mmCIF file of C-alpha atoms and ligand atoms in Angstrom:
data_model
loop_
_atom_site.group_PDB
_atom_site.id
_atom_site.type_symbol
_atom_site.label_atom_id
_atom_site.label_comp_id
_atom_site.label_asym_id
_atom_site.label_seq_id
_atom_site.Cartn_x
_atom_site.Cartn_y
_atom_site.Cartn_z
ATOM 1 C CA MET A 1 6.587 -19.045 -13.814
ATOM 2 C CA GLY A 2 6.557 -19.788 -10.583
ATOM 3 C CA ASP A 3 4.129 -18.529 -7.762
ATOM 4 C CA ILE A 4 3.480 -15.346 -8.315
ATOM 5 C CA TYR A 5 2.469 -14.613 -4.870
ATOM 6 C CA ASP A 6 5.420 -16.932 -3.139
ATOM 7 C CA PRO A 7 7.115 -13.551 -1.412
ATOM 8 C CA GLN A 8 10.328 -14.633 -3.041
ATOM 9 C CA PHE A 9 9.142 -13.949 -6.211
ATOM 10 C CA VAL A 10 7.686 -10.467 -5.117
ATOM 11 C CA LYS A 11 10.279 -9.586 -3.574
ATOM 12 C CA ALA A 12 12.882 -10.127 -6.802
ATOM 13 C CA VAL A 13 10.103 -8.497 -9.405
ATOM 14 C CA PHE A 14 10.125 -5.049 -6.444
ATOM 15 C CA ASP A 15 14.358 -5.818 -6.315
ATOM 16 C CA ARG A 16 14.530 -5.053 -9.975
ATOM 17 C CA CYS A 17 11.797 -2.451 -10.333
ATOM 18 C CA SER A 18 13.386 -0.544 -7.927
ATOM 19 C CA ASP A 19 15.654 2.364 -9.574
ATOM 20 C CA ARG A 20 12.422 2.793 -12.097
ATOM 21 C CA TYR A 21 9.499 2.550 -9.770
ATOM 22 C CA ILE A 22 8.649 5.897 -8.775
ATOM 23 C CA THR A 23 8.991 7.897 -12.533
ATOM 24 C CA PHE A 24 6.998 4.735 -13.803
ATOM 25 C CA SER A 25 4.445 4.649 -11.315
ATOM 26 C CA LEU A 26 4.046 8.470 -11.682
ATOM 27 C CA ILE A 27 3.857 8.883 -15.107
ATOM 28 C CA CYS A 28 2.267 5.467 -16.191
ATOM 29 C CA SER A 29 -0.444 6.355 -13.858
ATOM 30 C CA PHE A 30 -1.331 9.343 -15.374
ATOM 31 C CA GLY A 31 -0.099 11.150 -11.555
ATOM 32 C CA PHE A 32 -2.992 8.963 -10.218
ATOM 33 C CA THR A 33 -0.868 7.171 -7.685
ATOM 34 C CA GLU A 34 0.492 10.135 -6.166
ATOM 35 C CA ARG A 35 -3.557 11.675 -6.020
ATOM 36 C CA TRP A 36 -4.693 8.410 -4.485
ATOM 37 C CA ARG A 37 -1.902 8.135 -1.627
ATOM 38 C CA LYS A 38 -3.451 11.959 -0.476
ATOM 39 C CA GLN A 39 -6.231 10.514 -0.344
ATOM 40 C CA CYS A 40 -5.731 7.091 1.782
ATOM 41 C CA VAL A 41 -4.009 9.931 3.863
ATOM 42 C CA ALA A 42 -7.239 12.498 4.150
ATOM 43 C CA ALA A 43 -9.192 8.940 4.623
ATOM 44 C CA MET A 44 -7.334 7.893 7.876
ATOM 45 C CA PRO A 45 -9.461 8.914 10.840
ATOM 46 C CA ALA A 46 -7.253 11.454 13.295
ATOM 47 C CA LEU A 47 -4.386 10.297 15.123
ATOM 48 C CA PRO A 48 -4.297 10.434 18.602
ATOM 49 C CA GLY A 49 -2.059 12.540 20.058
ATOM 50 C CA GLY A 50 1.037 14.213 19.312
ATOM 51 C CA GLY A 51 3.878 11.986 18.565
ATOM 52 C CA ALA A 52 2.329 9.292 17.362
ATOM 53 C CA ARG A 53 4.322 6.034 16.090
ATOM 54 C CA GLY A 54 3.208 3.598 13.357
ATOM 55 C CA TYR A 55 3.659 1.446 10.364
ATOM 56 C CA ASP A 56 3.279 1.897 6.485
ATOM 57 C CA LEU A 57 3.203 -1.623 4.974
ATOM 58 C CA MET A 58 4.644 -2.182 1.673
ATOM 59 C CA ALA A 59 6.445 0.657 1.798
ATOM 60 C CA GLY A 60 8.601 0.780 -0.992
ATOM 61 C CA THR A 61 9.857 4.034 -1.378
ATOM 62 C CA GLY A 62 8.292 5.674 1.157
ATOM 63 C CA GLU A 63 5.703 7.636 -1.599
ATOM 64 C CA VAL A 64 3.229 7.949 0.963
ATOM 65 C CA TRP A 65 5.296 9.882 3.480
ATOM 66 C CA PRO A 66 5.069 13.466 2.243
ATOM 67 C CA HIS A 67 1.439 12.934 2.529
ATOM 68 C CA LEU A 68 1.287 12.052 5.981
ATOM 69 C CA LEU A 69 3.471 13.905 7.937
ATOM 70 C CA LYS A 70 1.910 17.177 6.009
ATOM 71 C CA ARG A 71 -1.056 15.889 7.026
ATOM 72 C CA PHE A 72 0.236 15.027 10.821
ATOM 73 C CA ASP A 73 3.459 16.935 11.139
ATOM 74 C CA ASP A 74 3.874 15.284 14.996
ATOM 75 C CA VAL A 75 4.200 12.189 13.602
ATOM 76 C CA GLY A 76 6.578 10.611 15.754
ATOM 77 C CA ALA A 77 7.791 7.682 14.317
ATOM 78 C CA ILE A 78 7.537 5.835 10.667
ATOM 79 C CA THR A 79 8.040 1.964 10.877
ATOM 80 C CA ALA A 80 8.725 1.216 7.298
ATOM 81 C CA VAL A 81 7.883 -2.586 6.378
ATOM 82 C CA ASP A 82 8.980 -4.070 2.856
ATOM 83 C CA ILE A 83 10.299 -7.372 1.475
ATOM 84 C CA SER A 84 12.605 -6.014 -0.871
ATOM 85 C CA SER A 85 15.338 -3.277 0.392
ATOM 86 C CA GLY A 86 16.119 -2.208 -2.844
ATOM 87 C CA MET A 87 13.230 0.142 -3.165
ATOM 88 C CA HIS A 88 13.841 1.085 0.623
ATOM 89 C CA ARG A 89 17.231 2.327 0.629
ATOM 90 C CA ARG A 90 17.409 4.263 -3.407
ATOM 91 C CA ALA A 91 14.115 5.857 -1.860
ATOM 92 C CA MET A 92 16.276 7.060 1.296
ATOM 93 C CA GLU A 93 19.225 8.660 -0.504
ATOM 94 C CA ARG A 94 16.931 10.091 -2.681
ATOM 95 C CA LEU A 95 13.606 11.551 -1.168
ATOM 96 C CA HIS A 96 13.861 11.239 2.312
ATOM 97 C CA ALA A 97 17.335 11.725 3.819
ATOM 98 C CA HIS A 98 16.018 15.184 5.414
ATOM 99 C CA ARG A 99 13.422 13.133 7.224
ATOM 100 C CA ALA A 100 15.506 10.259 7.907
ATOM 101 C CA HIS A 101 15.576 10.488 11.603
ATOM 102 C CA ARG A 102 11.538 9.882 12.306
ATOM 103 C CA ILE A 103 12.277 6.769 9.969
ATOM 104 C CA GLU A 104 12.640 3.269 10.631
ATOM 105 C CA PHE A 105 13.156 -0.004 8.305
ATOM 106 C CA ILE A 106 11.985 -3.597 8.443
ATOM 107 C CA GLU A 107 13.174 -5.804 5.877
ATOM 108 C CA ASP A 108 10.817 -8.887 6.010
ATOM 109 C CA ASP A 109 7.485 -10.560 4.464
ATOM 110 C CA VAL A 110 5.316 -8.428 6.508
ATOM 111 C CA LEU A 111 3.103 -11.772 6.788
ATOM 112 C CA ALA A 112 6.337 -13.405 8.633
ATOM 113 C CA SER A 113 7.337 -10.824 10.953
ATOM 114 C CA ASP A 114 6.039 -10.937 14.670
ATOM 115 C CA LEU A 115 5.617 -6.435 15.171
ATOM 116 C CA PRO A 116 4.407 -7.004 18.907
ATOM 117 C CA PRO A 117 0.660 -6.596 19.215
ATOM 118 C CA GLU A 118 -0.725 -3.317 19.683
ATOM 119 C CA SER A 119 2.114 -1.557 18.904
ATOM 120 C CA ALA A 120 1.208 0.687 16.719
ATOM 121 C CA ASP A 121 -1.073 4.376 16.599
ATOM 122 C CA PHE A 122 -1.881 4.133 12.782
ATOM 123 C CA VAL A 123 -1.108 1.826 9.635
ATOM 124 C CA ILE A 124 -0.764 3.018 6.531
ATOM 125 C CA SER A 125 -0.498 1.187 3.151
ATOM 126 C CA THR A 126 -0.606 1.802 -0.777
ATOM 127 C CA PHE A 127 -0.169 0.107 -3.411
ATOM 128 C CA GLY A 128 1.213 -3.191 -1.537
ATOM 129 C CA LEU A 129 -2.491 -5.285 -1.310
ATOM 130 C CA LYS A 130 -2.474 -6.689 -4.558
ATOM 131 C CA THR A 131 0.735 -8.693 -4.482
ATOM 132 C CA PHE A 132 -1.078 -10.772 -2.036
ATOM 133 C CA ASN A 133 -3.831 -13.376 -2.810
ATOM 134 C CA PRO A 134 -6.870 -14.244 -0.646
ATOM 135 C CA GLU A 135 -5.783 -16.397 2.276
ATOM 136 C CA GLN A 136 -3.070 -13.686 2.641
ATOM 137 C CA HIS A 137 -5.379 -10.596 2.661
ATOM 138 C CA ALA A 138 -6.954 -12.361 5.443
ATOM 139 C CA ARG A 139 -3.283 -12.852 7.400
ATOM 140 C CA LEU A 140 -2.853 -9.034 6.575
ATOM 141 C CA ALA A 141 -6.081 -8.483 8.178
ATOM 142 C CA ALA A 142 -5.497 -10.100 11.242
ATOM 143 C CA LEU A 143 -1.940 -8.459 11.553
ATOM 144 C CA LEU A 144 -3.333 -5.295 11.341
ATOM 145 C CA ALA A 145 -5.836 -5.834 14.343
ATOM 146 C CA ARG A 146 -2.988 -7.610 16.616
ATOM 147 C CA VAL A 147 -0.744 -4.812 15.864
ATOM 148 C CA LEU A 148 -2.631 -1.522 16.595
ATOM 149 C CA LYS A 149 -3.592 -0.374 20.406
ATOM 150 C CA PRO A 150 -7.023 0.117 20.820
ATOM 151 C CA GLY A 151 -8.218 3.059 19.248
ATOM 152 C CA GLY A 152 -5.150 3.204 16.760
ATOM 153 C CA VAL A 153 -6.024 4.336 12.938
ATOM 154 C CA PHE A 154 -5.657 3.023 9.503
ATOM 155 C CA SER A 155 -6.279 3.164 5.963
ATOM 156 C CA MET A 156 -4.951 1.582 2.862
ATOM 157 C CA ILE A 157 -5.704 1.827 -0.587
ATOM 158 C CA GLU A 158 -4.918 -0.358 -3.894
ATOM 159 C CA ALA A 159 -5.559 0.352 -7.591
ATOM 160 C CA SER A 160 -8.334 -1.984 -8.264
ATOM 161 C CA ASP A 161 -11.075 -3.323 -11.265
ATOM 162 C CA PRO A 162 -13.274 -0.575 -11.926
ATOM 163 C CA LYS A 163 -16.375 -3.529 -12.607
ATOM 164 C CA GLY A 164 -19.248 -1.314 -14.174
ATOM 165 C CA TRP A 165 -17.929 1.954 -15.757
ATOM 166 C CA TRP A 166 -18.005 2.131 -18.644
ATOM 167 C CA LEU A 167 -14.652 3.159 -19.716
ATOM 168 C CA ARG A 168 -13.495 -0.009 -17.921
ATOM 169 C CA PRO A 169 -12.106 -1.305 -21.306
ATOM 170 C CA LEU A 170 -10.152 1.298 -22.055
ATOM 171 C CA TYR A 171 -8.326 1.102 -18.488
ATOM 172 C CA LEU A 172 -7.723 -3.129 -19.021
ATOM 173 C CA LEU A 173 -6.651 -2.105 -22.543
ATOM 174 C CA HIS A 174 -4.148 0.079 -20.813
ATOM 175 C CA LEU A 175 -3.006 -2.114 -18.062
ATOM 176 C CA LYS A 176 -2.476 -5.365 -20.013
ATOM 177 C CA VAL A 177 -1.327 -3.802 -23.374
ATOM 178 C CA VAL A 178 -0.010 -0.175 -22.901
ATOM 179 C CA LEU A 179 2.056 -1.289 -19.802
ATOM 180 C CA PRO A 180 3.579 -4.067 -20.629
ATOM 181 C CA LEU A 181 4.012 -2.268 -24.148
ATOM 182 C CA ILE A 182 6.098 0.541 -22.538
ATOM 183 C CA GLU A 183 8.378 -1.080 -20.811
ATOM 184 C CA ARG A 184 9.119 -3.822 -24.254
ATOM 185 C CA THR A 185 10.160 -0.087 -26.068
ATOM 186 C CA LEU A 186 11.465 2.100 -22.802
ATOM 187 C CA LEU A 187 12.271 0.472 -20.528
ATOM 188 C CA ARG A 188 13.790 -2.475 -21.527
ATOM 189 C CA GLY A 189 12.647 -4.220 -18.511
ATOM 190 C CA ALA A 190 11.952 -8.217 -17.993
ATOM 191 C CA GLN A 191 8.084 -8.374 -17.770
ATOM 192 C CA ASP A 192 8.534 -6.672 -13.969
ATOM 193 C CA PHE A 193 6.565 -3.762 -14.810
ATOM 194 C CA ALA A 194 4.242 -5.762 -16.704
ATOM 195 C CA MET A 195 3.795 -7.914 -13.642
ATOM 196 C CA ILE A 196 2.172 -5.170 -11.658
ATOM 197 C CA GLY A 197 -0.482 -5.260 -14.527
ATOM 198 C CA THR A 198 -1.296 -8.814 -13.961
ATOM 199 C CA TYR A 199 -1.137 -8.557 -10.227
ATOM 200 C CA SER A 200 -3.618 -5.399 -10.438
ATOM 201 C CA THR A 201 -6.431 -7.157 -12.033
ATOM 202 C CA ASN A 202 -6.551 -10.075 -10.726
ATOM 203 C CA PHE A 203 -6.402 -8.663 -7.381
ATOM 204 C CA GLY A 204 -10.745 -7.342 -7.872
ATOM 205 C CA ASN A 205 -11.027 -4.707 -5.366
ATOM 206 C CA ALA A 206 -10.678 -3.466 -1.438
ATOM 207 C CA ALA A 207 -14.639 -4.847 -0.717
ATOM 208 C CA GLU A 208 -12.918 -7.969 0.454
ATOM 209 C CA ILE A 209 -10.627 -6.763 2.857
ATOM 210 C CA ALA A 210 -13.392 -5.047 4.201
ATOM 211 C CA ALA A 211 -15.563 -7.955 5.088
ATOM 212 C CA MET A 212 -12.131 -9.521 6.813
ATOM 213 C CA LEU A 213 -11.384 -6.341 8.728
ATOM 214 C CA ARG A 214 -14.684 -6.090 10.208
ATOM 215 C CA ALA A 215 -14.538 -9.412 11.101
ATOM 216 C CA HIS A 216 -11.501 -8.915 13.477
ATOM 217 C CA GLY A 217 -13.927 -6.180 15.479
ATOM 218 C CA LEU A 218 -12.162 -3.181 13.164
ATOM 219 C CA GLU A 219 -14.402 -0.513 12.732
ATOM 220 C CA VAL A 220 -13.966 0.287 8.527
ATOM 221 C CA LYS A 221 -14.964 2.403 5.893
ATOM 222 C CA PHE A 222 -14.799 1.170 2.327
ATOM 223 C CA THR A 223 -13.833 4.110 -0.412
ATOM 224 C CA LYS A 224 -13.533 3.745 -4.065
ATOM 225 C CA TYR A 225 -12.086 6.154 -6.141
ATOM 226 C CA PHE A 226 -12.008 7.104 -9.151
ATOM 227 C CA PHE A 227 -15.203 5.507 -10.667
ATOM 228 C CA GLY A 228 -13.049 2.595 -8.778
ATOM 229 C CA CYS A 229 -9.926 2.610 -9.914
ATOM 230 C CA ALA A 230 -8.484 2.263 -6.751
ATOM 231 C CA THR A 231 -10.123 1.130 -3.702
ATOM 232 C CA GLY A 232 -9.953 1.801 -0.251
ATOM 233 C CA VAL A 233 -10.116 0.721 3.785
ATOM 234 C CA ALA A 234 -9.881 3.479 6.333
ATOM 235 C CA GLY A 235 -10.783 2.776 9.920
ATOM 236 C CA ARG A 236 -10.112 2.323 13.413
ATOM 237 C CA LYS A 237 -9.579 -0.682 16.524
ATOM 238 C CA ILE A 238 -12.815 0.397 18.900
ATOM 239 C CA ALA A 239 -11.237 0.843 22.236
ATOM 240 C CA PRO A 240 -13.241 -1.075 25.046
ATOM 241 C CA MET A 241 -15.279 0.584 26.948
ATOM 242 C CA VAL A 242 -14.038 1.608 30.871
ATOM 243 C CA GLU A 243 -17.073 1.054 33.216
ATOM 244 C CA PRO A 244 -16.827 3.130 35.758
ATOM 245 C CA SER A 245 -15.872 2.357 38.354
ATOM 246 C CA ALA A 246 -18.553 0.814 40.879
ATOM 247 C CA LYS A 247 -19.087 2.741 43.881
HETATM 248 C C1 SAM B 301 4.135 -1.307 -5.736
HETATM 249 S S1 SAM B 301 4.702 -1.153 -4.249
HETATM 250 C C2 SAM B 301 4.125 -0.241 -3.319
HETATM 251 C C3 SAM B 301 4.610 0.834 -2.918
HETATM 252 C C4 SAM B 301 4.676 2.185 -2.056
HETATM 253 N N1 SAM B 301 3.998 1.958 -0.774
HETATM 254 C C5 SAM B 301 3.653 2.735 -2.766
HETATM 255 O O1 SAM B 301 3.357 3.911 -2.685
HETATM 256 O O2 SAM B 301 4.011 2.947 -4.258
HETATM 257 C C6 SAM B 301 4.476 -2.484 -3.617
HETATM 258 C C7 SAM B 301 5.422 -2.928 -2.049
HETATM 259 O O3 SAM B 301 5.017 -3.988 -1.459
HETATM 260 C C8 SAM B 301 6.284 -4.731 -0.999
HETATM 261 N N2 SAM B 301 6.037 -6.186 -0.871
HETATM 262 C C9 SAM B 301 5.324 -7.143 -1.453
HETATM 263 N N3 SAM B 301 4.846 -8.251 -0.689
HETATM 264 C C10 SAM B 301 5.821 -8.282 0.486
HETATM 265 C C11 SAM B 301 5.567 -8.806 1.340
HETATM 266 N N4 SAM B 301 4.960 -9.403 1.477
HETATM 267 N N5 SAM B 301 6.129 -8.398 2.719
HETATM 268 C C12 SAM B 301 6.322 -6.966 3.085
HETATM 269 N N6 SAM B 301 6.484 -6.402 1.540
HETATM 270 C C13 SAM B 301 6.184 -6.240 0.235
HETATM 271 C C14 SAM B 301 7.378 -4.541 -2.445
HETATM 272 O O4 SAM B 301 8.534 -4.923 -1.965
HETATM 273 C C15 SAM B 301 7.010 -3.629 -3.225
HETATM 274 O O5 SAM B 301 7.999 -2.157 -2.212
#
């Protein structure tokens, strides 16, 4: 197997998964992914003003948009960034046709993208952190610090390893044994969903990313969800103090 963190490798995994991703994600997480997306949106500090524009990084099927648009119904535009157009195309047809006027799409490796500096009032990302290694997380943290406008807000969440939780062995059994088994028996796939289990256990949790974001001067809150089975970071880019003009 090649480098599982090579963006082209990751793209191929998700291109192959895109047909079944939504069903798989909902059923195999017992509905937790939906709950965590909602909590990720709830954790984001309030958006500045009406008509805010921002990015959904590693947007996939746009599963977070209904939650985002429910909390902030005056969002002006969401630019979805994803390396796999398969995920996006399918989602736009099936789920989001009625909100298409507020969705833009950039098909790109987010780490290689040239999103303009200070172009976002918000950045959201759900379950898009695990397919990056620590060096890529550092680049993602730098990207966030660059694209957010001063005062801009963010929230990101990822399934994590609940270290120290007494039911952790059961959770790992689910990720490493049950998911691959479901895939082999029900989905007849090519190890793609099993890969998602591997990425999740390698990921650990979002604490390191929290530290990287803080190092860029962002205000960050780290949160554990459901005994640490998911973790998230949320916060804002601090707006510089405006000096009162000298008289
Ligand atoms: C697990 S899915 C999450 C999708 C969605 N945000 C959700 O809540 O279900 C991860 C997504 O990240 C995308 N992705 C992975 N690496 C990427 C990269 N380097 N640049 C952009 N998107 C990437 C994949 O194509 C996939 O759609």
